mmCIF file of C-alpha atoms in Angstrom:
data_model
loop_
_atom_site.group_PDB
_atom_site.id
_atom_site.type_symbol
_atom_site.label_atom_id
_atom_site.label_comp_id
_atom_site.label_asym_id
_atom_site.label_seq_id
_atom_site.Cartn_x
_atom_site.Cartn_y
_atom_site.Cartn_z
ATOM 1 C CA UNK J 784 15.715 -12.180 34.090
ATOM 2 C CA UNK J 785 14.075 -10.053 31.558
ATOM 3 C CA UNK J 786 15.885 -9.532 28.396
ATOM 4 C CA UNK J 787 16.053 -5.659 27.942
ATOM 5 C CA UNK J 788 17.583 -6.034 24.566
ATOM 6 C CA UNK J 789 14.344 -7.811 22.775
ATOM 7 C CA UNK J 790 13.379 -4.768 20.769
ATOM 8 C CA UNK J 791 17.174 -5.151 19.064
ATOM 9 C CA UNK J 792 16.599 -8.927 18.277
ATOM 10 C CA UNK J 793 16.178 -10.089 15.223
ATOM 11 C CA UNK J 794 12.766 -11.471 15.620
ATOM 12 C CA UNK J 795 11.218 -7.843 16.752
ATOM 13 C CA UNK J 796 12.356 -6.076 13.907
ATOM 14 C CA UNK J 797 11.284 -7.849 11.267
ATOM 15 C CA UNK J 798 7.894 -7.201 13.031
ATOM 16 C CA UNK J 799 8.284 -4.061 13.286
ATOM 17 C CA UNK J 800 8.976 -3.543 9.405
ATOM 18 C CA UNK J 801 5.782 -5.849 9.417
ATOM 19 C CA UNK J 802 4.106 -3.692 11.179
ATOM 20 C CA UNK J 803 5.474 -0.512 9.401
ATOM 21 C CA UNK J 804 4.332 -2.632 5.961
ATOM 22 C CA UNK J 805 0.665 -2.678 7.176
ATOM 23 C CA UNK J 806 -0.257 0.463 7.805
ATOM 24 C CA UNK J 807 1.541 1.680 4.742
ATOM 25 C CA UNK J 808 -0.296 -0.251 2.821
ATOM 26 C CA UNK J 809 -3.277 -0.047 5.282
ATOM 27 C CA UNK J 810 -2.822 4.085 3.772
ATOM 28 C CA UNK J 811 -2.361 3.244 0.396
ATOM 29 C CA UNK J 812 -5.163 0.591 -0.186
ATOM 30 C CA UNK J 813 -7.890 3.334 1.456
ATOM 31 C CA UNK J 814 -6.405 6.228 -0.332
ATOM 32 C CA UNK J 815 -7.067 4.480 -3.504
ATOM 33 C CA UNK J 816 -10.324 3.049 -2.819
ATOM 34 C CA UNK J 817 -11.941 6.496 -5.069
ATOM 35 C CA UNK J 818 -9.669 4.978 -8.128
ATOM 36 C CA UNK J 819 -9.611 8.832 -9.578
ATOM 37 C CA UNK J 820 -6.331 9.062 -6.080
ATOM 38 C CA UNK J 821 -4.782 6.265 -6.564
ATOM 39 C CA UNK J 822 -1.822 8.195 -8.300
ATOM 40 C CA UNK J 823 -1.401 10.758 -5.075
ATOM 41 C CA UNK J 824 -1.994 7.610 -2.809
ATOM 42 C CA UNK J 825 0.891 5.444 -4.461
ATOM 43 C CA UNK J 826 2.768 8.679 -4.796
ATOM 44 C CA UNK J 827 2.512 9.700 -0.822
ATOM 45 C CA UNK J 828 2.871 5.931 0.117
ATOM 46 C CA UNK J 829 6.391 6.169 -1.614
ATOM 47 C CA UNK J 830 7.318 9.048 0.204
ATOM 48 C CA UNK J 831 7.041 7.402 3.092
ATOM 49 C CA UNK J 832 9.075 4.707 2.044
ATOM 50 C CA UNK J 833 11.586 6.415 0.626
ATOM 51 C CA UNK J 834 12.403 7.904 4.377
ATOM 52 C CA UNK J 835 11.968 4.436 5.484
ATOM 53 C CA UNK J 836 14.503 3.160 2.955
ATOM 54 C CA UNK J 837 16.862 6.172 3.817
ATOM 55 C CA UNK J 838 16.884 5.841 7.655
ATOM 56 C CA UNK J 839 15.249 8.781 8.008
ATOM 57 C CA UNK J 840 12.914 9.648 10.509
ATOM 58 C CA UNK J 841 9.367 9.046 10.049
ATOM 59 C CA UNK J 842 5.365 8.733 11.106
ATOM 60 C CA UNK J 843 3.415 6.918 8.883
ATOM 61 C CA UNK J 844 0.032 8.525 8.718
ATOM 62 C CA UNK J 845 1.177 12.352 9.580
ATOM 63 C CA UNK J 846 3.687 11.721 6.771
ATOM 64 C CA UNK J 847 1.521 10.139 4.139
ATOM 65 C CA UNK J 848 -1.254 12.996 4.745
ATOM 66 C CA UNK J 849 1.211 15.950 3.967
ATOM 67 C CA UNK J 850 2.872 14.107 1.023
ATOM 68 C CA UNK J 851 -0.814 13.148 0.003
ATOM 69 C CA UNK J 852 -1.856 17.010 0.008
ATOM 70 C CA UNK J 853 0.896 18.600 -1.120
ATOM 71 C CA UNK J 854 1.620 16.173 -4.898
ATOM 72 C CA UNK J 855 -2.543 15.875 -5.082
ATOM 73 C CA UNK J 856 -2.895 17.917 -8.182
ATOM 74 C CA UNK J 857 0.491 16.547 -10.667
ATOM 75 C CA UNK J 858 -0.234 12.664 -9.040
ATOM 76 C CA UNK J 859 -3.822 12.557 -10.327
ATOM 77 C CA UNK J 860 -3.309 14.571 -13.707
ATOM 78 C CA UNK J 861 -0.379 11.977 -14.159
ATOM 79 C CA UNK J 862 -2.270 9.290 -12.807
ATOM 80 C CA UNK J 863 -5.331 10.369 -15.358
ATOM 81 C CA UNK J 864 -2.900 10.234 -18.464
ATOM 82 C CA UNK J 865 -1.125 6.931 -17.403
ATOM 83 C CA UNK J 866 -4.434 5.514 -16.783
ATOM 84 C CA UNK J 867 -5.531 6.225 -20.335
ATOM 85 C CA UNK J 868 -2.693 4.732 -21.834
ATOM 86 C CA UNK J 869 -3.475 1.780 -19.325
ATOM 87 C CA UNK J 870 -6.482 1.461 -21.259
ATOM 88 C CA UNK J 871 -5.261 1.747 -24.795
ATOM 89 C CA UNK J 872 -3.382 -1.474 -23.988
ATOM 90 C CA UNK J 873 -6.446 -3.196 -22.086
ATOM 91 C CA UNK J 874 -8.384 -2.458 -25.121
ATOM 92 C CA UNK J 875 -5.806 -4.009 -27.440
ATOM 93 C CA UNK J 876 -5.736 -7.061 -25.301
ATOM 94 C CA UNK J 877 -9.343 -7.174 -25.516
ATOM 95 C CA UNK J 878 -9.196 -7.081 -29.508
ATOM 96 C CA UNK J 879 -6.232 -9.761 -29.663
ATOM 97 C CA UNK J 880 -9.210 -12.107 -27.775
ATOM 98 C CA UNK J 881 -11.510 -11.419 -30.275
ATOM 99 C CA UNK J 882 -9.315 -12.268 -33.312
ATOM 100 C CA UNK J 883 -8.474 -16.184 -33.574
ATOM 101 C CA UNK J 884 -4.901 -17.024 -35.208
ATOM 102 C CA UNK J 885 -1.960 -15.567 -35.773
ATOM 103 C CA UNK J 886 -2.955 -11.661 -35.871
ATOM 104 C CA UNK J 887 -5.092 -12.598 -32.437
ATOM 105 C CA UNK J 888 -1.539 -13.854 -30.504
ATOM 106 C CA UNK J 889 0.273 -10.899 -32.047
ATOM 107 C CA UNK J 890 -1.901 -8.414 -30.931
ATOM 108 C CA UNK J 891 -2.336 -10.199 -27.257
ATOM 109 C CA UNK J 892 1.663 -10.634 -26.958
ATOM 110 C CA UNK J 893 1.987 -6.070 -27.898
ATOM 111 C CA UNK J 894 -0.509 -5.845 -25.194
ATOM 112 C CA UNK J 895 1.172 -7.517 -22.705
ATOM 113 C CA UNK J 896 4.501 -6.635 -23.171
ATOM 114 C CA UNK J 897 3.354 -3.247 -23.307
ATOM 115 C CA UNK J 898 1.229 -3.544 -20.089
ATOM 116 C CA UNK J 899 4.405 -4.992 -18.690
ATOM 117 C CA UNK J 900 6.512 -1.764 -19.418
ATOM 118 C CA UNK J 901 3.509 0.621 -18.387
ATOM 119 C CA UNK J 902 3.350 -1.162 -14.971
ATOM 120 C CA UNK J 903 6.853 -0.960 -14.011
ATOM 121 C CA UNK J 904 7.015 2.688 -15.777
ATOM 122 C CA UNK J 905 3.725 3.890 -13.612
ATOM 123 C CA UNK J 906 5.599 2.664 -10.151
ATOM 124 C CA UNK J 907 8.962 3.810 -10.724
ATOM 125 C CA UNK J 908 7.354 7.219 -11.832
ATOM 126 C CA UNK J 909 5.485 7.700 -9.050
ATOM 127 C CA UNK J 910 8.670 6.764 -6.762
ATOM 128 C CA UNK J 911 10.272 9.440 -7.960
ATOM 129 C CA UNK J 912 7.680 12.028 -7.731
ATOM 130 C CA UNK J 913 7.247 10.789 -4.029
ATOM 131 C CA UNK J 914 10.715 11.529 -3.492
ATOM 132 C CA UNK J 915 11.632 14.419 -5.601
ATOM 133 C CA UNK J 916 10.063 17.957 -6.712
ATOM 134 C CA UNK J 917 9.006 17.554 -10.451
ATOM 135 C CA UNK J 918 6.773 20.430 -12.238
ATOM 136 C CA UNK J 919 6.005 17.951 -14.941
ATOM 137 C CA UNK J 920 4.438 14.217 -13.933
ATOM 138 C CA UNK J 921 5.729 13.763 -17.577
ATOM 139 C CA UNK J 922 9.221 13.875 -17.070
ATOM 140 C CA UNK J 923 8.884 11.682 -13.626
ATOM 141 C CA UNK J 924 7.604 9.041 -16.267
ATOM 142 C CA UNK J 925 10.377 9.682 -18.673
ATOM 143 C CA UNK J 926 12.860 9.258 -16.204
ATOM 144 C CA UNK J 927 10.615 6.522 -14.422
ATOM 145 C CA UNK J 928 11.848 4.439 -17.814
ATOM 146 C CA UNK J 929 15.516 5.291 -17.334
ATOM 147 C CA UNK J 930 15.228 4.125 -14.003
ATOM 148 C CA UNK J 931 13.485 1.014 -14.905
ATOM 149 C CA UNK J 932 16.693 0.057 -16.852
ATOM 150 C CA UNK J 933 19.347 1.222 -14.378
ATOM 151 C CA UNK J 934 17.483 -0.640 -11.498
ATOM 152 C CA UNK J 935 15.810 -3.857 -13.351
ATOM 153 C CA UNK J 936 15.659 -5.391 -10.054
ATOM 154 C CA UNK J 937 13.331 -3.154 -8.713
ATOM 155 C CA UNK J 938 11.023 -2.897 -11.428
ATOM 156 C CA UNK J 939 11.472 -6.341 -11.912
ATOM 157 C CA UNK J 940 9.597 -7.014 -7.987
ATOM 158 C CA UNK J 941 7.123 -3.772 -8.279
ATOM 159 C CA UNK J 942 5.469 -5.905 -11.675
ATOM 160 C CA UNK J 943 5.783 -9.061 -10.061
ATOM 161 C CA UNK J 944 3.987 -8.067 -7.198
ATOM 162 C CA UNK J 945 1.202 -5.682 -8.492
ATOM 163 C CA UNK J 946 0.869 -7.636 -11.732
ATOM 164 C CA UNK J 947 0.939 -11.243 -10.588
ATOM 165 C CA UNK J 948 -2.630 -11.631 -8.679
ATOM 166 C CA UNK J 949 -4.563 -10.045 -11.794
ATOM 167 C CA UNK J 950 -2.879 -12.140 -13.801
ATOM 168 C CA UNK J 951 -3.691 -15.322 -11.656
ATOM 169 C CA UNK J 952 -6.922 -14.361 -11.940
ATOM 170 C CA UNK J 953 -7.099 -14.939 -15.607
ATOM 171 C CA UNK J 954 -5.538 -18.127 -15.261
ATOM 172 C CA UNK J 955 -5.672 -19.757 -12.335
ATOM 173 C CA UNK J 956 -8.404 -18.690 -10.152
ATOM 174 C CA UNK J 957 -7.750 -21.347 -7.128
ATOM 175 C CA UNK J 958 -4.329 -19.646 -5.998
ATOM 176 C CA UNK J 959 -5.895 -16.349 -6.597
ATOM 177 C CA UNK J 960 -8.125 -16.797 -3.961
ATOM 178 C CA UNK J 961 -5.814 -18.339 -2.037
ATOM 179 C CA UNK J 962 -3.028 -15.485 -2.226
ATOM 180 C CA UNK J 963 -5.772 -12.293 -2.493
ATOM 181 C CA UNK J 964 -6.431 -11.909 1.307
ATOM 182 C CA UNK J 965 -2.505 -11.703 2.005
ATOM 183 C CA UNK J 966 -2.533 -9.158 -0.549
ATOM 184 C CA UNK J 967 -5.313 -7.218 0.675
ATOM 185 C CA UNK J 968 -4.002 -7.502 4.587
ATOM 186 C CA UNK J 969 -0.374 -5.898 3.503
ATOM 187 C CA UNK J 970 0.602 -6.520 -0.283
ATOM 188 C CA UNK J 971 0.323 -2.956 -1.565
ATOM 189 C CA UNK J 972 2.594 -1.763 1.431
ATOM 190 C CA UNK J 973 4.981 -4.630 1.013
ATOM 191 C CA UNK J 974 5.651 -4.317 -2.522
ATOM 192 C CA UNK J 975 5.834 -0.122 -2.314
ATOM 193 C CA UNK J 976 8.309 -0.702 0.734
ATOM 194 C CA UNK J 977 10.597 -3.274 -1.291
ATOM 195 C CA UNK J 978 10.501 -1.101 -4.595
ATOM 196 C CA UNK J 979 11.879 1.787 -2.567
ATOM 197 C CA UNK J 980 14.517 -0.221 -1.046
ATOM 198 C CA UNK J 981 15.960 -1.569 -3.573
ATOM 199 C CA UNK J 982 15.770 2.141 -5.443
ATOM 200 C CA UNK J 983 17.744 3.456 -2.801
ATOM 201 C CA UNK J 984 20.935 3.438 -4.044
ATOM 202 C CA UNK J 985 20.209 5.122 -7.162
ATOM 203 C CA UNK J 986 18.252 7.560 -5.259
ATOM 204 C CA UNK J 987 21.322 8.389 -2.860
ATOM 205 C CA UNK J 988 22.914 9.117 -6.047
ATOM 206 C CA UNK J 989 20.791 11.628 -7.123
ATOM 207 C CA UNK J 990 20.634 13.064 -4.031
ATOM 208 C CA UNK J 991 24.368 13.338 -3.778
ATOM 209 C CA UNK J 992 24.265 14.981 -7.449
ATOM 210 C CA UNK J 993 21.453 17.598 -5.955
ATOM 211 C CA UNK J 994 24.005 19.028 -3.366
#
């Protein structure tokens, strides 16, 4: 007899998020490929999931387009500052290699606890501005931190998994290789999906505070 309650089982909707995770990230990945979008790619990728995390209704591509289009211009100027900063600390990390002892580990340590902070700061940021109208990307940022420290958990899995592969690379090449094509066949999605779930209830709050 066929079973005309499959699509409800268990088993077919973790697929289907799956499935949903892929092409999000299949969108993402692409719309960041020209680096100079990667901000109004990660910010229309989090619109998406931020419907998906609310129970809203969505469509994947028609939705990522219009939220692509219409937070183009703040994404990318924000995207262009963050990125700078981004590079402040790469260069300091850089320096700390070059200088052996004490002053070498100090200046490697800033770096990466700064990188750290910028990482989870960058994502939460850009949540927001996917889900909410901001005139400044500036004060998306500033409350990106607040966020960070009201929602640890989320920033916590955003760094882990955007931050973990380059870091593997550093240091242990093998699994690197070994964990890259997962990444690259849904890890972008995955992670954007999870960060916006487990934003959601601070984002129903401010919601609720908006009515």
């Amino acid at each position: 007899m066929k079973n005309y309650h499959l699509p409800d089982a268990p088993f077919f909707r973790f697929m289907d998020r799956v499935g949903d995770a892929f092409l999000l990230h299949l969108c993402w990945f692409v719309g960041c490929l020209p680096l100079v979008t990667a901000g109004a790619s990660t910010t229309a990728a989090f619109a998406v999931a931020g419907k998906m995390a609310a129970g809203q209704e969505y469509r994947i591509f028609h939705d990522y387009g219009v939220a692509f289009r219409r937070d183009f211009a703040l994404a990318t100027r924000t995207w262009l500052v963050m990125a700078a900063a981004g590079l402040l600390f790469w260069a300091d990390y850089q320096l700390g290699l070059f200088y052996s002892g004490s002053v070498g580990g100090y200046l490697i340590a800033a770096a990466a606890a700064m990188g750290v902070v910028w990482l989870a700061v960058l994502g939460i940021g850009f949540a927001l501005l996917g889900r909410f109208s901001y005139r400044r990307g500036r004060d998306a940022m500033k409350d990106g931190v607040r966020l960070c420290l009201a929602r640890p958990q989320a920033a916590l899995v955003w760094v882990l998994m955007m931050g973990t592969l380059p870091v593997l690379y550093g240091i242990e090449p093998q699994i690197f290789w070994y964990l890259f094509p997962l990444w690259l066949l849904i890890g972008g999605g995955t992670a954007i999906a999870l960060t916006a779930w487990l934003l959601r209830p601070a984002f129903a709050k401010i919601e609720d505070s908006q009515k």
